[in-house]
PDB file of N, CA and C in Angstrom:
ATOM      1  N   MET A 798       6.516 -15.006  10.821  1.00 85.00           N
ATOM      2  CA  MET A 798       5.969 -13.982   9.931  1.00 85.00           C
ATOM      3  C   MET A 798       6.203 -12.601  10.539  1.00 85.00           C
ATOM      4  N   HIS A 799       6.558 -11.674   9.692  1.00 90.00           N
ATOM      5  CA  HIS A 799       6.781 -10.301  10.115  1.00 90.00           C
ATOM      6  C   HIS A 799       5.630  -9.435   9.615  1.00 90.00           C
ATOM      7  N   GLN A 800       5.461  -8.288  10.263  1.00 92.00           N
ATOM      8  CA  GLN A 800       4.420  -7.357   9.833  1.00 92.00           C
ATOM      9  C   GLN A 800       5.057  -6.282   8.962  1.00 92.00           C
ATOM     10  N   TYR A 801       4.443  -6.021   7.819  1.00 93.00           N
ATOM     11  CA  TYR A 801       4.951  -5.049   6.852  1.00 93.00           C
ATOM     12  C   TYR A 801       3.866  -4.044   6.505  1.00 93.00           C
ATOM     13  N   GLU A 802       4.331  -2.923   5.971  1.00 93.00           N
ATOM     14  CA  GLU A 802       3.416  -1.902   5.460  1.00 93.00           C
ATOM     15  C   GLU A 802       3.989  -1.466   4.122  1.00 93.00           C
ATOM     16  N   THR A 803       3.159  -1.412   3.109  1.00 94.00           N
ATOM     17  CA  THR A 803       3.602  -0.959   1.802  1.00 94.00           C
ATOM     18  C   THR A 803       2.691   0.170   1.332  1.00 94.00           C
ATOM     19  N   VAL A 804       3.317   1.197   0.799  1.00 95.00           N
ATOM     20  CA  VAL A 804       2.579   2.323   0.215  1.00 95.00           C
ATOM     21  C   VAL A 804       3.055   2.441  -1.217  1.00 95.00           C
ATOM     22  N   PHE A 805       2.109   2.531  -2.146  1.00 95.00           N
ATOM     23  CA  PHE A 805       2.512   2.740  -3.536  1.00 95.00           C
ATOM     24  C   PHE A 805       1.656   3.832  -4.146  1.00 95.00           C
ATOM     25  N   ILE A 806       2.232   4.501  -5.141  1.00 95.00           N
ATOM     26  CA  ILE A 806       1.563   5.605  -5.820  1.00 95.00           C
ATOM     27  C   ILE A 806       1.302   5.174  -7.256  1.00 95.00           C
ATOM     28  N   LEU A 807       0.048   5.258  -7.642  1.00 94.00           N
ATOM     29  CA  LEU A 807      -0.351   4.907  -9.009  1.00 94.00           C
ATOM     30  C   LEU A 807      -0.478   6.177  -9.842  1.00 94.00           C
ATOM     31  N   THR A 808      -0.220   6.052 -11.120  1.00 94.00           N
ATOM     32  CA  THR A 808      -0.283   7.192 -12.028  1.00 94.00           C
ATOM     33  C   THR A 808      -1.693   7.805 -12.037  1.00 94.00           C
ATOM     34  N   PRO A 809      -1.813   9.127 -12.105  1.00 92.00           N
ATOM     35  CA  PRO A 809      -3.119   9.785 -12.002  1.00 92.00           C
ATOM     36  C   PRO A 809      -3.997   9.667 -13.250  1.00 92.00           C
ATOM     37  N   VAL A 810      -3.480   9.130 -14.350  1.00 92.00           N
ATOM     38  CA  VAL A 810      -4.277   9.041 -15.573  1.00 92.00           C
ATOM     39  C   VAL A 810      -5.213   7.830 -15.583  1.00 92.00           C
ATOM     40  N   LEU A 811      -5.177   7.018 -14.527  1.00 89.00           N
ATOM     41  CA  LEU A 811      -6.021   5.827 -14.454  1.00 89.00           C
ATOM     42  C   LEU A 811      -7.462   6.184 -14.089  1.00 89.00           C
ATOM     43  N   SER A 812      -8.402   5.402 -14.602  1.00 89.00           N
ATOM     44  CA  SER A 812      -9.790   5.541 -14.173  1.00 89.00           C
ATOM     45  C   SER A 812      -9.939   4.825 -12.834  1.00 89.00           C
ATOM     46  N   ASP A 813     -11.085   5.003 -12.176  1.00 89.00           N
ATOM     47  CA  ASP A 813     -11.326   4.323 -10.897  1.00 89.00           C
ATOM     48  C   ASP A 813     -11.250   2.808 -11.053  1.00 89.00           C
ATOM     49  N   VAL A 814     -11.796   2.301 -12.144  1.00 92.00           N
ATOM     50  CA  VAL A 814     -11.807   0.852 -12.382  1.00 92.00           C
ATOM     51  C   VAL A 814     -10.372   0.339 -12.545  1.00 92.00           C
ATOM     52  N   GLN A 815      -9.563   1.069 -13.323  1.00 92.00           N
ATOM     53  CA  GLN A 815      -8.171   0.654 -13.537  1.00 92.00           C
ATOM     54  C   GLN A 815      -7.369   0.712 -12.247  1.00 92.00           C
ATOM     55  N   MET A 816      -7.635   1.726 -11.418  1.00 92.00           N
ATOM     56  CA  MET A 816      -6.927   1.872 -10.157  1.00 92.00           C
ATOM     57  C   MET A 816      -7.266   0.699  -9.232  1.00 92.00           C
ATOM     58  N   LYS A 817      -8.562   0.387  -9.109  1.00 92.00           N
ATOM     59  CA  LYS A 817      -8.983  -0.729  -8.257  1.00 92.00           C
ATOM     60  C   LYS A 817      -8.432  -2.052  -8.771  1.00 92.00           C
ATOM     61  N   GLU A 818      -8.352  -2.186 -10.084  1.00 93.00           N
ATOM     62  CA  GLU A 818      -7.813  -3.395 -10.694  1.00 93.00           C
ATOM     63  C   GLU A 818      -6.330  -3.571 -10.327  1.00 93.00           C
ATOM     64  N   ALA A 819      -5.570  -2.477 -10.342  1.00 92.00           N
ATOM     65  CA  ALA A 819      -4.146  -2.529  -9.979  1.00 92.00           C
ATOM     66  C   ALA A 819      -3.983  -2.912  -8.512  1.00 92.00           C
ATOM     67  N   VAL A 820      -4.805  -2.324  -7.640  1.00 92.00           N
ATOM     68  CA  VAL A 820      -4.734  -2.635  -6.211  1.00 92.00           C
ATOM     69  C   VAL A 820      -5.071  -4.103  -5.976  1.00 92.00           C
ATOM     70  N   GLU A 821      -6.100  -4.592  -6.642  1.00 94.00           N
ATOM     71  CA  GLU A 821      -6.494  -5.996  -6.496  1.00 94.00           C
ATOM     72  C   GLU A 821      -5.384  -6.933  -6.974  1.00 94.00           C
ATOM     73  N   LYS A 822      -4.668  -6.524  -8.015  1.00 93.00           N
ATOM     74  CA  LYS A 822      -3.555  -7.333  -8.525  1.00 93.00           C
ATOM     75  C   LYS A 822      -2.496  -7.522  -7.437  1.00 93.00           C
ATOM     76  N   PHE A 823      -2.132  -6.437  -6.757  1.00 93.00           N
ATOM     77  CA  PHE A 823      -1.092  -6.527  -5.735  1.00 93.00           C
ATOM     78  C   PHE A 823      -1.593  -7.274  -4.493  1.00 93.00           C
ATOM     79  N   LYS A 824      -2.861  -7.104  -4.160  1.00 94.00           N
ATOM     80  CA  LYS A 824      -3.425  -7.863  -3.042  1.00 94.00           C
ATOM     81  C   LYS A 824      -3.446  -9.353  -3.373  1.00 94.00           C
ATOM     82  N   ALA A 825      -3.740  -9.690  -4.613  1.00 94.00           N
ATOM     83  CA  ALA A 825      -3.771 -11.089  -5.040  1.00 94.00           C
ATOM     84  C   ALA A 825      -2.374 -11.704  -4.963  1.00 94.00           C
ATOM     85  N   ILE A 826      -1.362 -10.933  -5.337  1.00 93.00           N
ATOM     86  CA  ILE A 826       0.018 -11.432  -5.243  1.00 93.00           C
ATOM     87  C   ILE A 826       0.339 -11.767  -3.792  1.00 93.00           C
ATOM     88  N   LEU A 827      -0.046 -10.874  -2.881  1.00 93.00           N
ATOM     89  CA  LEU A 827       0.218 -11.102  -1.461  1.00 93.00           C
ATOM     90  C   LEU A 827      -0.489 -12.355  -0.955  1.00 93.00           C
ATOM     91  N   THR A 828      -1.777 -12.484  -1.269  1.00 93.00           N
ATOM     92  CA  THR A 828      -2.526 -13.635  -0.755  1.00 93.00           C
ATOM     93  C   THR A 828      -2.047 -14.946  -1.380  1.00 93.00           C
ATOM     94  N   GLN A 829      -1.638 -14.919  -2.658  1.00 94.00           N
ATOM     95  CA  GLN A 829      -1.109 -16.126  -3.308  1.00 94.00           C
ATOM     96  C   GLN A 829       0.173 -16.603  -2.631  1.00 94.00           C
ATOM     97  N   GLU A 830       0.944 -15.654  -2.120  1.00 91.00           N
ATOM     98  CA  GLU A 830       2.210 -15.992  -1.469  1.00 91.00           C
ATOM     99  C   GLU A 830       2.022 -16.327   0.019  1.00 91.00           C
ATOM    100  N   GLY A 831       0.781 -16.329   0.487  1.00 91.00           N
ATOM    101  CA  GLY A 831       0.502 -16.725   1.862  1.00 91.00           C
ATOM    102  C   GLY A 831       0.508 -15.582   2.858  1.00 91.00           C
ATOM    103  N   ALA A 832       0.444 -14.358   2.379  1.00 91.00           N
ATOM    104  CA  ALA A 832       0.417 -13.202   3.279  1.00 91.00           C
ATOM    105  C   ALA A 832      -0.992 -12.993   3.818  1.00 91.00           C
ATOM    106  N   GLU A 833      -1.067 -12.429   5.016  1.00 93.00           N
ATOM    107  CA  GLU A 833      -2.349 -12.120   5.643  1.00 93.00           C
ATOM    108  C   GLU A 833      -2.518 -10.599   5.627  1.00 93.00           C
ATOM    109  N   ILE A 834      -3.484 -10.103   4.867  1.00 93.00           N
ATOM    110  CA  ILE A 834      -3.706  -8.662   4.766  1.00 93.00           C
ATOM    111  C   ILE A 834      -4.465  -8.199   6.004  1.00 93.00           C
ATOM    112  N   ILE A 835      -3.877  -7.246   6.721  1.00 91.00           N
ATOM    113  CA  ILE A 835      -4.456  -6.749   7.964  1.00 91.00           C
ATOM    114  C   ILE A 835      -5.315  -5.528   7.715  1.00 91.00           C
ATOM    115  N   ASN A 836      -4.797  -4.617   6.911  1.00 90.00           N
ATOM    116  CA  ASN A 836      -5.491  -3.347   6.690  1.00 90.00           C
ATOM    117  C   ASN A 836      -5.173  -2.837   5.299  1.00 90.00           C
ATOM    118  N   GLU A 837      -6.140  -2.127   4.729  1.00 92.00           N
ATOM    119  CA  GLU A 837      -5.947  -1.519   3.415  1.00 92.00           C
ATOM    120  C   GLU A 837      -6.600  -0.145   3.449  1.00 92.00           C
ATOM    121  N   GLU A 838      -5.881   0.859   2.967  1.00 90.00           N
ATOM    122  CA  GLU A 838      -6.427   2.213   2.940  1.00 90.00           C
ATOM    123  C   GLU A 838      -6.177   2.841   1.580  1.00 90.00           C
ATOM    124  N   ASN A 839      -7.208   3.458   1.046  1.00 92.00           N
ATOM    125  CA  ASN A 839      -7.069   4.224  -0.185  1.00 92.00           C
ATOM    126  C   ASN A 839      -7.016   5.690   0.229  1.00 92.00           C
ATOM    127  N   TRP A 840      -5.877   6.323   0.049  1.00 91.00           N
ATOM    128  CA  TRP A 840      -5.727   7.723   0.450  1.00 91.00           C
ATOM    129  C   TRP A 840      -6.178   8.677  -0.646  1.00 91.00           C
ATOM    130  N   GLY A 841      -6.509   8.154  -1.808  1.00 90.00           N
ATOM    131  CA  GLY A 841      -7.031   8.976  -2.889  1.00 90.00           C
ATOM    132  C   GLY A 841      -5.962   9.709  -3.684  1.00 90.00           C
ATOM    133  N   LEU A 842      -6.417  10.656  -4.494  1.00 92.00           N
ATOM    134  CA  LEU A 842      -5.538  11.437  -5.358  1.00 92.00           C
ATOM    135  C   LEU A 842      -4.908  12.558  -4.542  1.00 92.00           C
ATOM    136  N   LYS A 843      -3.584  12.566  -4.474  1.00 94.00           N
ATOM    137  CA  LYS A 843      -2.871  13.581  -3.693  1.00 94.00           C
ATOM    138  C   LYS A 843      -1.794  14.223  -4.550  1.00 94.00           C
ATOM    139  N   LYS A 844      -1.438  15.430  -4.169  1.00 95.00           N
ATOM    140  CA  LYS A 844      -0.364  16.146  -4.847  1.00 95.00           C
ATOM    141  C   LYS A 844       0.976  15.584  -4.385  1.00 95.00           C
ATOM    142  N   LEU A 845       1.878  15.387  -5.327  1.00 93.00           N
ATOM    143  CA  LEU A 845       3.208  14.888  -5.009  1.00 93.00           C
ATOM    144  C   LEU A 845       4.097  16.039  -4.554  1.00 93.00           C
ATOM    145  N   ALA A 846       5.099  15.748  -3.755  1.00 93.00           N
ATOM    146  CA  ALA A 846       6.027  16.774  -3.271  1.00 93.00           C
ATOM    147  C   ALA A 846       6.854  17.344  -4.430  1.00 93.00           C
ATOM    148  N   TYR A 847       7.116  16.516  -5.423  1.00 93.00           N
ATOM    149  CA  TYR A 847       7.866  16.944  -6.607  1.00 93.00           C
ATOM    150  C   TYR A 847       7.381  16.093  -7.780  1.00 93.00           C
ATOM    151  N   PRO A 848       7.506  16.608  -9.000  1.00 93.00           N
ATOM    152  CA  PRO A 848       7.026  15.841 -10.155  1.00 93.00           C
ATOM    153  C   PRO A 848       7.798  14.528 -10.343  1.00 93.00           C
ATOM    154  N   ILE A 849       7.063  13.481 -10.655  1.00 91.00           N
ATOM    155  CA  ILE A 849       7.642  12.179 -10.970  1.00 91.00           C
ATOM    156  C   ILE A 849       7.103  11.794 -12.344  1.00 91.00           C
ATOM    157  N   GLN A 850       7.983  11.538 -13.285  1.00 90.00           N
ATOM    158  CA  GLN A 850       7.597  11.205 -14.666  1.00 90.00           C
ATOM    159  C   GLN A 850       6.648  12.263 -15.232  1.00 90.00           C
ATOM    160  N   LYS A 851       6.940  13.520 -14.950  1.00 92.00           N
ATOM    161  CA  LYS A 851       6.164  14.686 -15.400  1.00 92.00           C
ATOM    162  C   LYS A 851       4.722  14.690 -14.879  1.00 92.00           C
ATOM    163  N   LYS A 852       4.487  14.011 -13.757  1.00 93.00           N
ATOM    164  CA  LYS A 852       3.160  13.996 -13.135  1.00 93.00           C
ATOM    165  C   LYS A 852       3.270  14.660 -11.772  1.00 93.00           C
ATOM    166  N   SER A 853       2.269  15.477 -11.425  1.00 94.00           N
ATOM    167  CA  SER A 853       2.323  16.189 -10.144  1.00 94.00           C
ATOM    168  C   SER A 853       1.347  15.626  -9.114  1.00 94.00           C
ATOM    169  N   THR A 854       0.524  14.638  -9.503  1.00 94.00           N
ATOM    170  CA  THR A 854      -0.404  13.996  -8.570  1.00 94.00           C
ATOM    171  C   THR A 854      -0.327  12.480  -8.748  1.00 94.00           C
ATOM    172  N   GLY A 855      -0.907  11.756  -7.802  1.00 94.00           N
ATOM    173  CA  GLY A 855      -0.939  10.299  -7.892  1.00 94.00           C
ATOM    174  C   GLY A 855      -1.930   9.721  -6.906  1.00 94.00           C
ATOM    175  N   PHE A 856      -2.390   8.505  -7.182  1.00 94.00           N
ATOM    176  CA  PHE A 856      -3.296   7.793  -6.285  1.00 94.00           C
ATOM    177  C   PHE A 856      -2.461   7.031  -5.260  1.00 94.00           C
ATOM    178  N   TYR A 857      -2.622   7.358  -3.990  1.00 95.00           N
ATOM    179  CA  TYR A 857      -1.872   6.706  -2.913  1.00 95.00           C
ATOM    180  C   TYR A 857      -2.681   5.532  -2.364  1.00 95.00           C
ATOM    181  N   GLN A 858      -1.995   4.433  -2.103  1.00 94.00           N
ATOM    182  CA  GLN A 858      -2.632   3.235  -1.566  1.00 94.00           C
ATOM    183  C   GLN A 858      -1.724   2.625  -0.505  1.00 94.00           C
ATOM    184  N   LEU A 859      -2.283   2.252   0.643  1.00 94.00           N
ATOM    185  CA  LEU A 859      -1.526   1.623   1.722  1.00 94.00           C
ATOM    186  C   LEU A 859      -2.085   0.228   1.967  1.00 94.00           C
ATOM    187  N   ILE A 860      -1.193  -0.744   2.124  1.00 93.00           N
ATOM    188  CA  ILE A 860      -1.590  -2.101   2.487  1.00 93.00           C
ATOM    189  C   ILE A 860      -0.694  -2.549   3.643  1.00 93.00           C
ATOM    190  N   GLU A 861      -1.325  -2.997   4.715  1.00 93.00           N
ATOM    191  CA  GLU A 861      -0.609  -3.507   5.885  1.00 93.00           C
ATOM    192  C   GLU A 861      -0.841  -5.012   5.911  1.00 93.00           C
ATOM    193  N   PHE A 862       0.244  -5.796   6.065  1.00 93.00           N
ATOM    194  CA  PHE A 862       0.101  -7.244   5.980  1.00 93.00           C
ATOM    195  C   PHE A 862       1.180  -7.961   6.783  1.00 93.00           C
ATOM    196  N   LYS A 863       0.919  -9.253   7.042  1.00 93.00           N
ATOM    197  CA  LYS A 863       1.894 -10.137   7.680  1.00 93.00           C
ATOM    198  C   LYS A 863       2.335 -11.145   6.638  1.00 93.00           C
ATOM    199  N   ALA A 864       3.659 -11.320   6.510  1.00 92.00           N
ATOM    200  CA  ALA A 864       4.173 -12.233   5.495  1.00 92.00           C
ATOM    201  C   ALA A 864       5.594 -12.662   5.828  1.00 92.00           C
ATOM    202  N   GLU A 865       6.034 -13.646   5.093  1.00 92.00           N
ATOM    203  CA  GLU A 865       7.432 -14.082   5.179  1.00 92.00           C
ATOM    204  C   GLU A 865       8.293 -13.102   4.372  1.00 92.00           C
ATOM    205  N   PRO A 866       9.560 -12.931   4.738  1.00 90.00           N
ATOM    206  CA  PRO A 866      10.431 -11.981   4.019  1.00 90.00           C
ATOM    207  C   PRO A 866      10.577 -12.256   2.527  1.00 90.00           C
ATOM    208  N   SER A 867      10.460 -13.507   2.104  1.00 91.00           N
ATOM    209  CA  SER A 867      10.605 -13.837   0.678  1.00 91.00           C
ATOM    210  C   SER A 867       9.488 -13.229  -0.178  1.00 91.00           C
ATOM    211  N   VAL A 868       8.351 -12.943   0.430  1.00 92.00           N
ATOM    212  CA  VAL A 868       7.205 -12.385  -0.298  1.00 92.00           C
ATOM    213  C   VAL A 868       7.501 -10.959  -0.773  1.00 92.00           C
ATOM    214  N   ILE A 869       8.278 -10.221   0.010  1.00 92.00           N
ATOM    215  CA  ILE A 869       8.543  -8.812  -0.295  1.00 92.00           C
ATOM    216  C   ILE A 869       9.249  -8.666  -1.636  1.00 92.00           C
ATOM    217  N   GLU A 870      10.216  -9.532  -1.893  1.00 93.00           N
ATOM    218  CA  GLU A 870      10.952  -9.451  -3.160  1.00 93.00           C
ATOM    219  C   GLU A 870      10.018  -9.646  -4.348  1.00 93.00           C
ATOM    220  N   LYS A 871       9.119 -10.626  -4.263  1.00 93.00           N
ATOM    221  CA  LYS A 871       8.178 -10.881  -5.356  1.00 93.00           C
ATOM    222  C   LYS A 871       7.231  -9.702  -5.552  1.00 93.00           C
ATOM    223  N   LEU A 872       6.780  -9.112  -4.444  1.00 92.00           N
ATOM    224  CA  LEU A 872       5.879  -7.961  -4.526  1.00 92.00           C
ATOM    225  C   LEU A 872       6.579  -6.783  -5.196  1.00 92.00           C
ATOM    226  N   GLU A 873       7.800  -6.497  -4.780  1.00 93.00           N
ATOM    227  CA  GLU A 873       8.508  -5.339  -5.322  1.00 93.00           C
ATOM    228  C   GLU A 873       8.911  -5.533  -6.788  1.00 93.00           C
ATOM    229  N   VAL A 874       9.192  -6.762  -7.189  1.00 94.00           N
ATOM    230  CA  VAL A 874       9.458  -7.036  -8.606  1.00 94.00           C
ATOM    231  C   VAL A 874       8.217  -6.703  -9.426  1.00 94.00           C
ATOM    232  N   ASN A 875       7.044  -7.063  -8.907  1.00 94.00           N
ATOM    233  CA  ASN A 875       5.799  -6.753  -9.615  1.00 94.00           C
ATOM    234  C   ASN A 875       5.522  -5.258  -9.651  1.00 94.00           C
ATOM    235  N   TYR A 876       5.888  -4.530  -8.575  1.00 94.00           N
ATOM    236  CA  TYR A 876       5.759  -3.068  -8.593  1.00 94.00           C
ATOM    237  C   TYR A 876       6.612  -2.486  -9.721  1.00 94.00           C
ATOM    238  N   ARG A 877       7.839  -2.963  -9.831  1.00 95.00           N
ATOM    239  CA  ARG A 877       8.766  -2.428 -10.846  1.00 95.00           C
ATOM    240  C   ARG A 877       8.299  -2.735 -12.263  1.00 95.00           C
ATOM    241  N   ARG A 878       7.672  -3.880 -12.454  1.00 95.00           N
ATOM    242  CA  ARG A 878       7.219  -4.290 -13.790  1.00 95.00           C
ATOM    243  C   ARG A 878       5.942  -3.580 -14.219  1.00 95.00           C
ATOM    244  N   ASP A 879       5.162  -3.106 -13.278  1.00 92.00           N
ATOM    245  CA  ASP A 879       3.866  -2.488 -13.589  1.00 92.00           C
ATOM    246  C   ASP A 879       4.049  -1.009 -13.929  1.00 92.00           C
ATOM    247  N   GLU A 880       3.629  -0.623 -15.114  1.00 93.00           N
ATOM    248  CA  GLU A 880       3.780   0.765 -15.563  1.00 93.00           C
ATOM    249  C   GLU A 880       2.895   1.729 -14.782  1.00 93.00           C
ATOM    250  N   ARG A 881       1.854   1.215 -14.144  1.00 93.00           N
ATOM    251  CA  ARG A 881       0.920   2.083 -13.413  1.00 93.00           C
ATOM    252  C   ARG A 881       1.511   2.595 -12.104  1.00 93.00           C
ATOM    253  N   VAL A 882       2.515   1.903 -11.557  1.00 94.00           N
ATOM    254  CA  VAL A 882       3.126   2.289 -10.280  1.00 94.00           C
ATOM    255  C   VAL A 882       4.277   3.258 -10.556  1.00 94.00           C
ATOM    256  N   ILE A 883       4.185   4.474  -9.955  1.00 94.00           N
ATOM    257  CA  ILE A 883       5.276   5.429 -10.159  1.00 94.00           C
ATOM    258  C   ILE A 883       6.236   5.474  -8.982  1.00 94.00           C
ATOM    259  N   ARG A 884       5.800   5.075  -7.789  1.00 94.00           N
ATOM    260  CA  ARG A 884       6.684   4.970  -6.615  1.00 94.00           C
ATOM    261  C   ARG A 884       6.100   3.944  -5.647  1.00 94.00           C
ATOM    262  N   PHE A 885       6.972   3.319  -4.854  1.00 95.00           N
ATOM    263  CA  PHE A 885       6.505   2.400  -3.816  1.00 95.00           C
ATOM    264  C   PHE A 885       7.519   2.374  -2.686  1.00 95.00           C
ATOM    265  N   LEU A 886       7.045   2.005  -1.519  1.00 95.00           N
ATOM    266  CA  LEU A 886       7.912   1.836  -0.358  1.00 95.00           C
ATOM    267  C   LEU A 886       7.313   0.739   0.514  1.00 95.00           C
ATOM    268  N   THR A 887       8.120  -0.248   0.854  1.00 94.00           N
ATOM    269  CA  THR A 887       7.695  -1.327   1.738  1.00 94.00           C
ATOM    270  C   THR A 887       8.675  -1.391   2.895  1.00 94.00           C
ATOM    271  N   PHE A 888       8.149  -1.442   4.100  1.00 92.00           N
ATOM    272  CA  PHE A 888       9.060  -1.557   5.239  1.00 92.00           C
ATOM    273  C   PHE A 888       8.490  -2.493   6.293  1.00 92.00           C
ATOM    274  N   LYS A 889       9.434  -3.094   7.043  1.00 92.00           N
ATOM    275  CA  LYS A 889       9.089  -4.018   8.117  1.00 92.00           C
ATOM    276  C   LYS A 889       8.785  -3.198   9.361  1.00 92.00           C
ATOM    277  N   MET A 890       7.651  -3.456   9.966  1.00 90.00           N
ATOM    278  CA  MET A 890       7.233  -2.698  11.138  1.00 90.00           C
ATOM    279  C   MET A 890       7.802  -3.354  12.401  1.00 90.00           C
ATOM    280  N   ASP A 891       8.367  -2.532  13.280  1.00 89.00           N
ATOM    281  CA  ASP A 891       8.781  -3.060  14.575  1.00 89.00           C
ATOM    282  C   ASP A 891       7.554  -3.088  15.492  1.00 89.00           C
ATOM    283  N   LYS A 892       7.720  -3.540  16.720  1.00 87.00           N
ATOM    284  CA  LYS A 892       6.552  -3.700  17.594  1.00 87.00           C
ATOM    285  C   LYS A 892       5.872  -2.369  17.898  1.00 87.00           C
ATOM    286  N   TYR A 893       6.652  -1.267  17.953  1.00 88.00           N
ATOM    287  CA  TYR A 893       6.064   0.036  18.249  1.00 88.00           C
ATOM    288  C   TYR A 893       5.240   0.551  17.067  1.00 88.00           C
ATOM    289  N   ALA A 894       5.752   0.358  15.866  1.00 87.00           N
ATOM    290  CA  ALA A 894       5.018   0.772  14.669  1.00 87.00           C
ATOM    291  C   ALA A 894       3.737  -0.048  14.520  1.00 87.00           C
ATOM    292  N   ALA A 895       3.804  -1.332  14.843  1.00 85.00           N
ATOM    293  CA  ALA A 895       2.618  -2.194  14.753  1.00 85.00           C
ATOM    294  C   ALA A 895       1.560  -1.760  15.769  1.00 85.00           C
ATOM    295  N   GLU A 896       1.999  -1.403  16.984  1.00 87.00           N
ATOM    296  CA  GLU A 896       1.057  -0.920  18.002  1.00 87.00           C
ATOM    297  C   GLU A 896       0.405   0.385  17.561  1.00 87.00           C
ATOM    298  N   TYR A 897       1.210   1.289  17.006  1.00 88.00           N
ATOM    299  CA  TYR A 897       0.683   2.573  16.546  1.00 88.00           C
ATOM    300  C   TYR A 897      -0.329   2.359  15.415  1.00 88.00           C
ATOM    301  N   ALA A 898      -0.011   1.466  14.483  1.00 86.00           N
ATOM    302  CA  ALA A 898      -0.927   1.186  13.372  1.00 86.00           C
ATOM    303  C   ALA A 898      -2.245   0.601  13.884  1.00 86.00           C
ATOM    304  N   ALA A 899      -2.166  -0.263  14.885  1.00 86.00           N
ATOM    305  CA  ALA A 899      -3.386  -0.850  15.462  1.00 86.00           C
ATOM    306  C   ALA A 899      -4.233   0.233  16.125  1.00 86.00           C
ATOM    307  N   LYS A 900      -3.588   1.145  16.846  1.00 88.00           N
ATOM    308  CA  LYS A 900      -4.330   2.257  17.472  1.00 88.00           C
ATOM    309  C   LYS A 900      -4.984   3.128  16.413  1.00 88.00           C
ATOM    310  N   ARG A 901      -4.240   3.418  15.334  1.00 85.00           N
ATOM    311  CA  ARG A 901      -4.770   4.249  14.257  1.00 85.00           C
ATOM    312  C   ARG A 901      -5.989   3.592  13.611  1.00 85.00           C
ATOM    313  N   ARG A 902      -5.924   2.276  13.405  1.00 82.00           N
ATOM    314  CA  ARG A 902      -7.071   1.557  12.831  1.00 82.00           C
ATOM    315  C   ARG A 902      -8.273   1.641  13.753  1.00 82.00           C
ATOM    316  N   ASN A 903      -8.052   1.491  15.068  1.00 83.00           N
ATOM    317  CA  ASN A 903      -9.156   1.551  16.026  1.00 83.00           C
ATOM    318  C   ASN A 903      -9.794   2.929  16.048  1.00 83.00           C
ATOM    319  N   VAL A 904      -9.000   3.977  15.985  1.00 82.00           N
ATOM    320  CA  VAL A 904      -9.536   5.345  15.971  1.00 82.00           C
ATOM    321  C   VAL A 904     -10.369   5.570  14.721  1.00 82.00           C
ATOM    322  N   LYS A 905      -9.879   5.092  13.570  1.00 75.00           N
ATOM    323  CA  LYS A 905     -10.627   5.255  12.314  1.00 75.00           C
ATOM    324  C   LYS A 905     -11.941   4.495  12.359  1.00 75.00           C
ATOM    325  N   SER A 906     -11.937   3.287  12.935  1.00 71.00           N
ATOM    326  CA  SER A 906     -13.170   2.489  12.970  1.00 71.00           C
ATOM    327  C   SER A 906     -14.196   3.124  13.913  1.00 71.00           C
ATOM    328  N   THR A 907     -13.754   3.729  15.027  1.00 74.00           N
ATOM    329  CA  THR A 907     -14.703   4.363  15.931  1.00 74.00           C
ATOM    330  C   THR A 907     -15.267   5.642  15.308  1.00 74.00           C
ATOM    331  N   LYS A 908     -14.466   6.338  14.536  1.00 70.00           N
ATOM    332  CA  LYS A 908     -14.966   7.548  13.854  1.00 70.00           C
ATOM    333  C   LYS A 908     -16.014   7.175  12.817  1.00 70.00           C
ATOM    334  N   LYS A 909     -15.811   6.062  12.101  1.00 67.00           N
ATOM    335  CA  LYS A 909     -16.788   5.629  11.097  1.00 67.00           C
ATOM    336  C   LYS A 909     -18.108   5.251  11.770  1.00 67.00           C
ATOM    337  N   GLU A 910     -18.027   4.609  12.936  1.00 67.00           N
ATOM    338  CA  GLU A 910     -19.246   4.198  13.648  1.00 67.00           C
ATOM    339  C   GLU A 910     -20.046   5.400  14.126  1.00 67.00           C
ATOM    340  N   GLU A 911     -19.347   6.494  14.498  1.00 67.00           N
ATOM    341  CA  GLU A 911     -20.037   7.691  14.981  1.00 67.00           C
ATOM    342  C   GLU A 911     -20.808   8.388  13.867  1.00 67.00           C
ATOM    343  N   ASN A 912     -20.279   8.305  12.633  1.00 59.00           N
ATOM    344  CA  ASN A 912     -20.944   9.001  11.504  1.00 59.00           C
ATOM    345  C   ASN A 912     -22.106   8.251  11.034  1.00 59.00           C
TER     346      ASN A 912
END
């Protein structure tokens, strides 16, 4: 199993319920295919660098997971079929990226504990 990170941008016209429903759909696809979800982050509504489909903002979502390479194709096909997704990027993390992501998660968890 390899470690992957996927970031996708959802259209800004969605309600909170619709956005969470879309995220749950993609998480369900991953778990059905035997992937292990390590981390999930909702980055919220952010301004895009350039307009995409005449939209200047989007809901950013990050999911970090371990899976077999065959799972990625199924996930990306579902991204392409879903009208709510305006952009996505999935990449395989090397050992350095995985270490950095683990450190980032630890820093975030310690900051939450302090608050």
